[in-house]
Amino acid sequence: MARLDCWCLFWMAVCWTGVQFVFAVSGDVTKKCDGDKAMTLSFAGSPTLFLQKTSGGVVNVINNLPGIVLRVIAGRTTLTVPFNSPYGYASDKGSQYVVTIAVGSRSNLKTFTCLKPARRSVSVAERCAVAATEKFPCGESSSITQADCEANNCCYDSSSSTSPCYFANDGEWLGVSEQRWQLVDSSSPSCSPVTSQSSFVMYQFPVSACGSTVQLAGGNVTYQNTMSAAITVRTGPEGSITRDSVYK
């Protein structure tokens, strides 16, 4: 790669197996946006780094900071910040994710952004294409109206007299059997699905149980849970997908 002058700005976008990585180089800082997962910043040398949390002020970035990946490789320091974290390291600002850091001192703050990846429009037919044996009832009554069913973002099949309202196929197929999924909760390892099939897993629990974390920002309360599962390589119509041994 040709040397970049410190006043030069270089943009490059790479699309690989359906995932878009966007790189930006400005001066001695490199930014990489990994879809809707994380932002990675690379700095020359081993500077002292601080991270502005969405609530709780500025924290010193150290190796054991929860949820953060900090590495020093070949004379450069890389910092990976997840967009969705119970620790509130990144802000969700409409069409982009925002991460604010400081280099050298807490007052030297600088903001970095990553655009959210464009979402493919999914038709009603695609969402509701669920095999009869895999349909999970959505709603507690078989007499639910179509309007109420669709208001819950579910699908409605008028030909069914027992479960006309069912959950849509909105999830991402990860090739993980229902037996491998588990909620991450060190205090209560008994959080198991109330029911499961080969394509769907359903959990039901109070928002204060099963490892829920709570964030309050801008007048909104957000409850978040983490799930994990062992993962294997899957080959689909758009190519093979490989992930780490554990998916979260």
Short mmCIF file of C-alpha atoms in Angstrom, two decimals:
data_model
loop_
_atom_site.label_atom_id
_atom_site.label_comp_id
_atom_site.label_asym_id
_atom_site.label_seq_id
_atom_site.Cartn_x
_atom_site.Cartn_y
_atom_site.Cartn_z
CA MET A 1 0.00 0.00 0.00
CA ALA A 2 1.36 3.41 -0.92
CA ARG A 3 2.38 5.73 1.91
CA LEU A 4 -0.29 8.25 2.87
CA ASP A 5 0.74 11.79 3.75
CA CYS A 6 -0.54 12.95 7.16
CA TRP A 7 -2.86 15.49 5.48
CA CYS A 8 -4.31 13.00 3.07
CA LEU A 9 -7.75 11.43 3.41
CA PHE A 10 -8.36 8.01 1.92
CA TRP A 11 -11.66 6.10 1.74
CA MET A 12 -12.09 2.51 0.67
CA ALA A 13 -15.13 0.24 0.78
CA VAL A 14 -14.82 -3.53 0.60
CA CYS A 15 -17.78 -5.92 0.27
CA TRP A 16 -17.00 -9.54 1.16
CA THR A 17 -19.51 -12.40 1.42
CA GLY A 18 -22.40 -10.01 1.97
CA VAL A 19 -20.75 -8.02 4.80
CA GLN A 20 -19.55 -4.48 4.17
CA PHE A 21 -16.40 -3.14 5.77
CA VAL A 22 -15.66 0.57 5.36
CA PHE A 23 -12.16 1.89 5.97
CA ALA A 24 -11.13 5.52 6.45
CA VAL A 25 -7.59 6.77 6.97
CA SER A 26 -6.88 10.28 8.21
CA GLY A 27 -3.49 11.18 9.58
CA ASP A 28 -2.37 8.42 11.94
CA VAL A 29 -5.87 7.12 12.78
CA THR A 30 -7.57 4.36 10.81
CA LYS A 31 -11.27 3.57 11.23
CA LYS A 32 -13.04 0.39 10.18
CA CYS A 33 -16.82 -0.04 10.34
CA ASP A 34 -17.97 -3.64 10.61
CA GLY A 35 -21.60 -3.43 9.49
CA ASP A 36 -23.85 -3.02 12.52
CA LYS A 37 -21.49 -4.88 14.86
CA ALA A 38 -18.51 -2.73 15.85
CA MET A 39 -16.04 0.06 15.03
CA THR A 40 -12.29 -0.55 15.07
CA LEU A 41 -9.86 2.36 15.45
CA SER A 42 -6.14 2.00 14.88
CA PHE A 43 -3.55 4.45 16.28
CA ALA A 44 0.18 4.80 15.72
CA GLY A 45 2.24 3.76 18.73
CA SER A 46 0.73 3.06 22.16
CA PRO A 47 -1.20 6.20 23.15
CA THR A 48 -3.31 6.47 26.28
CA LEU A 49 -6.93 6.16 25.21
CA PHE A 50 -10.13 7.27 26.90
CA LEU A 51 -13.67 6.37 25.91
CA GLN A 52 -16.73 8.57 26.39
CA LYS A 53 -19.63 6.41 27.61
CA THR A 54 -23.20 7.32 26.78
CA SER A 55 -23.70 7.68 30.53
CA GLY A 56 -21.10 7.69 33.29
CA GLY A 57 -18.41 9.95 31.85
CA VAL A 58 -15.00 9.20 30.34
CA VAL A 59 -13.19 5.94 31.18
CA ASN A 60 -9.58 4.95 30.68
CA VAL A 61 -9.30 2.18 28.09
CA ILE A 62 -7.37 -0.74 29.54
CA ASN A 63 -7.01 -4.38 28.54
CA ASN A 64 -9.66 -5.68 30.93
CA LEU A 65 -12.30 -3.05 30.19
CA PRO A 66 -15.50 -5.13 29.76
CA GLY A 67 -16.70 -5.50 26.18
CA ILE A 68 -13.71 -3.70 24.65
CA VAL A 69 -10.91 -5.30 22.59
CA LEU A 70 -7.55 -3.52 22.88
CA ARG A 71 -4.47 -4.79 21.05
CA VAL A 72 -0.99 -3.56 20.16
CA ILE A 73 0.33 -5.10 16.93
CA ALA A 74 3.31 -4.05 14.82
CA GLY A 75 3.64 -0.65 16.47
CA ARG A 76 -0.06 0.22 16.25
CA THR A 77 -2.82 0.13 18.85
CA THR A 78 -6.24 -1.10 17.77
CA LEU A 79 -9.42 -0.46 19.72
CA THR A 80 -12.64 -2.30 18.87
CA VAL A 81 -15.87 -0.81 20.24
CA PRO A 82 -19.14 -2.77 19.89
CA PHE A 83 -22.22 -0.83 18.85
CA ASN A 84 -24.61 -2.84 20.98
CA SER A 85 -23.26 -3.23 24.50
CA PRO A 86 -24.83 -3.05 27.96
CA TYR A 87 -21.93 -0.80 28.96
CA GLY A 88 -22.99 2.01 26.62
CA TYR A 89 -19.84 2.64 24.59
CA ALA A 90 -21.56 3.73 21.37
CA SER A 91 -24.56 5.94 20.66
CA ASP A 92 -27.28 5.10 18.17
CA LYS A 93 -28.00 8.32 16.29
CA GLY A 94 -30.61 7.55 13.67
CA SER A 95 -28.69 6.60 10.53
CA GLN A 96 -25.30 6.18 12.21
CA TYR A 97 -23.40 4.87 15.21
CA VAL A 98 -21.27 7.36 17.16
CA VAL A 99 -18.16 6.63 19.24
CA THR A 100 -16.29 9.39 21.10
CA ILE A 101 -12.73 8.86 22.33
CA ALA A 102 -9.85 10.95 23.68
CA VAL A 103 -6.17 10.39 22.90
CA GLY A 104 -3.50 11.35 25.42
CA SER A 105 -5.80 13.28 27.77
CA ARG A 106 -9.46 13.14 28.76
CA SER A 107 -10.14 16.57 27.27
CA ASN A 108 -8.86 15.72 23.78
CA LEU A 109 -12.20 14.29 22.62
CA LYS A 110 -12.90 13.31 19.04
CA THR A 111 -16.02 11.74 17.54
CA PHE A 112 -16.05 8.92 14.99
CA THR A 113 -19.13 7.69 13.14
CA CYS A 114 -20.21 4.66 11.15
CA LEU A 115 -23.22 4.65 8.87
CA LYS A 116 -25.74 1.92 9.55
CA PRO A 117 -25.84 -0.66 6.74
CA ALA A 118 -28.82 -0.45 4.43
CA ARG A 119 -31.49 -3.00 5.20
CA ARG A 120 -32.97 -5.13 2.44
CA SER A 121 -36.69 -4.66 2.07
CA VAL A 122 -38.49 -7.91 2.90
CA SER A 123 -41.93 -8.58 1.46
CA VAL A 124 -44.88 -9.85 3.48
CA ALA A 125 -44.74 -13.10 1.52
CA GLU A 126 -41.11 -13.66 2.54
CA ARG A 127 -41.73 -12.82 6.18
CA CYS A 128 -44.76 -15.08 6.40
CA ALA A 129 -43.27 -18.03 4.49
CA VAL A 130 -43.22 -20.35 7.51
CA ALA A 131 -43.94 -24.07 7.25
CA ALA A 132 -47.14 -25.15 8.95
CA THR A 133 -45.20 -27.38 11.36
CA GLU A 134 -42.98 -24.46 12.38
CA LYS A 135 -45.63 -21.82 13.08
CA PHE A 136 -45.50 -20.34 16.58
CA PRO A 137 -48.81 -18.83 17.77
CA CYS A 138 -48.58 -15.06 18.20
CA GLY A 139 -51.17 -13.91 20.70
CA GLU A 140 -53.01 -15.77 23.41
CA SER A 141 -56.32 -16.31 21.62
CA SER A 142 -57.33 -18.10 18.43
CA SER A 143 -60.00 -15.42 17.92
CA ILE A 144 -57.49 -12.59 17.46
CA THR A 145 -58.36 -10.33 14.55
CA GLN A 146 -56.10 -9.88 11.55
CA ALA A 147 -55.65 -6.19 12.37
CA ASP A 148 -54.52 -6.95 15.94
CA CYS A 149 -52.26 -9.72 14.70
CA GLU A 150 -50.50 -7.54 12.13
CA ALA A 151 -50.27 -4.70 14.64
CA ASN A 152 -48.03 -7.06 16.66
CA ASN A 153 -45.82 -7.50 13.56
CA CYS A 154 -47.06 -11.07 13.15
CA CYS A 155 -48.58 -12.94 10.20
CA TYR A 156 -52.20 -13.95 9.75
CA ASP A 157 -53.58 -17.04 8.01
CA SER A 158 -57.37 -16.98 7.81
CA SER A 159 -57.50 -20.64 6.76
CA SER A 160 -56.30 -21.78 10.17
CA SER A 161 -58.97 -22.18 12.82
CA THR A 162 -56.58 -22.99 15.68
CA SER A 163 -53.62 -20.59 15.27
CA PRO A 164 -54.36 -18.03 12.53
CA CYS A 165 -51.82 -15.56 13.98
CA TYR A 166 -48.19 -16.68 14.01
CA PHE A 167 -44.70 -15.21 14.31
CA ALA A 168 -43.03 -14.04 11.11
CA ASN A 169 -39.68 -15.28 9.89
CA ASP A 170 -37.77 -12.10 10.81
CA GLY A 171 -34.67 -13.66 12.33
CA GLU A 172 -31.30 -14.50 10.83
CA TRP A 173 -30.70 -18.17 10.11
CA LEU A 174 -27.48 -19.02 11.88
CA GLY A 175 -27.42 -22.77 11.54
CA VAL A 176 -27.69 -23.34 15.29
CA SER A 177 -29.99 -25.98 16.70
CA GLU A 178 -32.44 -24.92 19.38
CA GLN A 179 -30.62 -27.06 21.96
CA ARG A 180 -27.49 -24.87 21.72
CA TRP A 181 -29.05 -21.49 22.47
CA GLN A 182 -28.82 -20.15 26.01
CA LEU A 183 -29.34 -16.84 27.74
CA VAL A 184 -26.20 -15.45 29.33
CA ASP A 185 -27.00 -15.07 33.02
CA SER A 186 -24.45 -16.04 35.66
CA SER A 187 -26.93 -15.64 38.53
CA SER A 188 -29.68 -17.85 37.09
CA PRO A 189 -28.44 -20.53 34.64
CA SER A 190 -31.91 -22.08 34.44
CA CYS A 191 -33.26 -19.61 31.84
CA SER A 192 -34.40 -22.07 29.20
CA PRO A 193 -36.81 -21.76 26.26
CA VAL A 194 -40.48 -22.25 27.08
CA THR A 195 -40.78 -24.03 23.75
CA SER A 196 -38.60 -24.63 20.71
CA GLN A 197 -38.58 -26.04 17.20
CA SER A 198 -35.93 -26.49 14.55
CA SER A 199 -36.49 -22.93 13.23
CA PHE A 200 -37.75 -20.99 16.28
CA VAL A 201 -36.86 -20.70 19.94
CA MET A 202 -39.17 -18.87 22.34
CA TYR A 203 -38.19 -17.41 25.71
CA GLN A 204 -40.57 -15.82 28.17
CA PHE A 205 -39.35 -14.12 31.34
CA PRO A 206 -39.69 -10.87 33.34
CA VAL A 207 -37.52 -7.98 32.16
CA SER A 208 -35.62 -8.14 35.45
CA ALA A 209 -34.63 -11.81 35.00
CA CYS A 210 -32.26 -13.89 32.88
CA GLY A 211 -29.40 -11.42 32.88
CA SER A 212 -31.34 -8.36 31.70
CA THR A 213 -29.42 -5.10 31.80
CA VAL A 214 -31.11 -1.71 31.94
CA GLN A 215 -30.05 1.55 30.28
CA LEU A 216 -31.71 4.94 30.63
CA ALA A 217 -30.93 7.49 27.91
CA GLY A 218 -32.90 10.40 26.54
CA GLY A 219 -36.01 9.48 28.50
CA ASN A 220 -36.04 5.94 27.08
CA VAL A 221 -35.53 2.76 29.09
CA THR A 222 -33.83 -0.09 27.21
CA TYR A 223 -33.73 -3.66 28.47
CA GLN A 224 -31.10 -5.87 26.87
CA ASN A 225 -30.31 -9.56 27.07
CA THR A 226 -27.44 -11.52 25.62
CA MET A 227 -27.81 -14.95 24.06
CA SER A 228 -25.02 -17.27 23.01
CA ALA A 229 -24.78 -20.43 20.95
CA ALA A 230 -22.20 -22.69 19.43
CA ILE A 231 -22.00 -22.08 15.70
CA THR A 232 -20.90 -24.05 12.67
CA VAL A 233 -20.08 -23.22 9.06
CA ARG A 234 -23.18 -23.01 6.87
CA THR A 235 -23.40 -22.87 3.10
CA GLY A 236 -26.33 -20.99 1.60
CA PRO A 237 -27.36 -19.39 -1.70
CA GLU A 238 -25.01 -16.43 -1.13
CA GLY A 239 -21.95 -18.46 -0.13
CA SER A 240 -20.44 -19.98 3.00
CA ILE A 241 -20.63 -18.22 6.34
CA THR A 242 -18.01 -18.78 9.02
CA ARG A 243 -18.11 -17.35 12.50
CA ASP A 244 -16.34 -17.77 15.81
CA SER A 245 -17.08 -20.95 17.76
CA VAL A 246 -19.54 -18.99 19.92
CA TYR A 247 -22.12 -16.60 18.49
CA LYS A 248 -23.50 -13.83 20.71
#
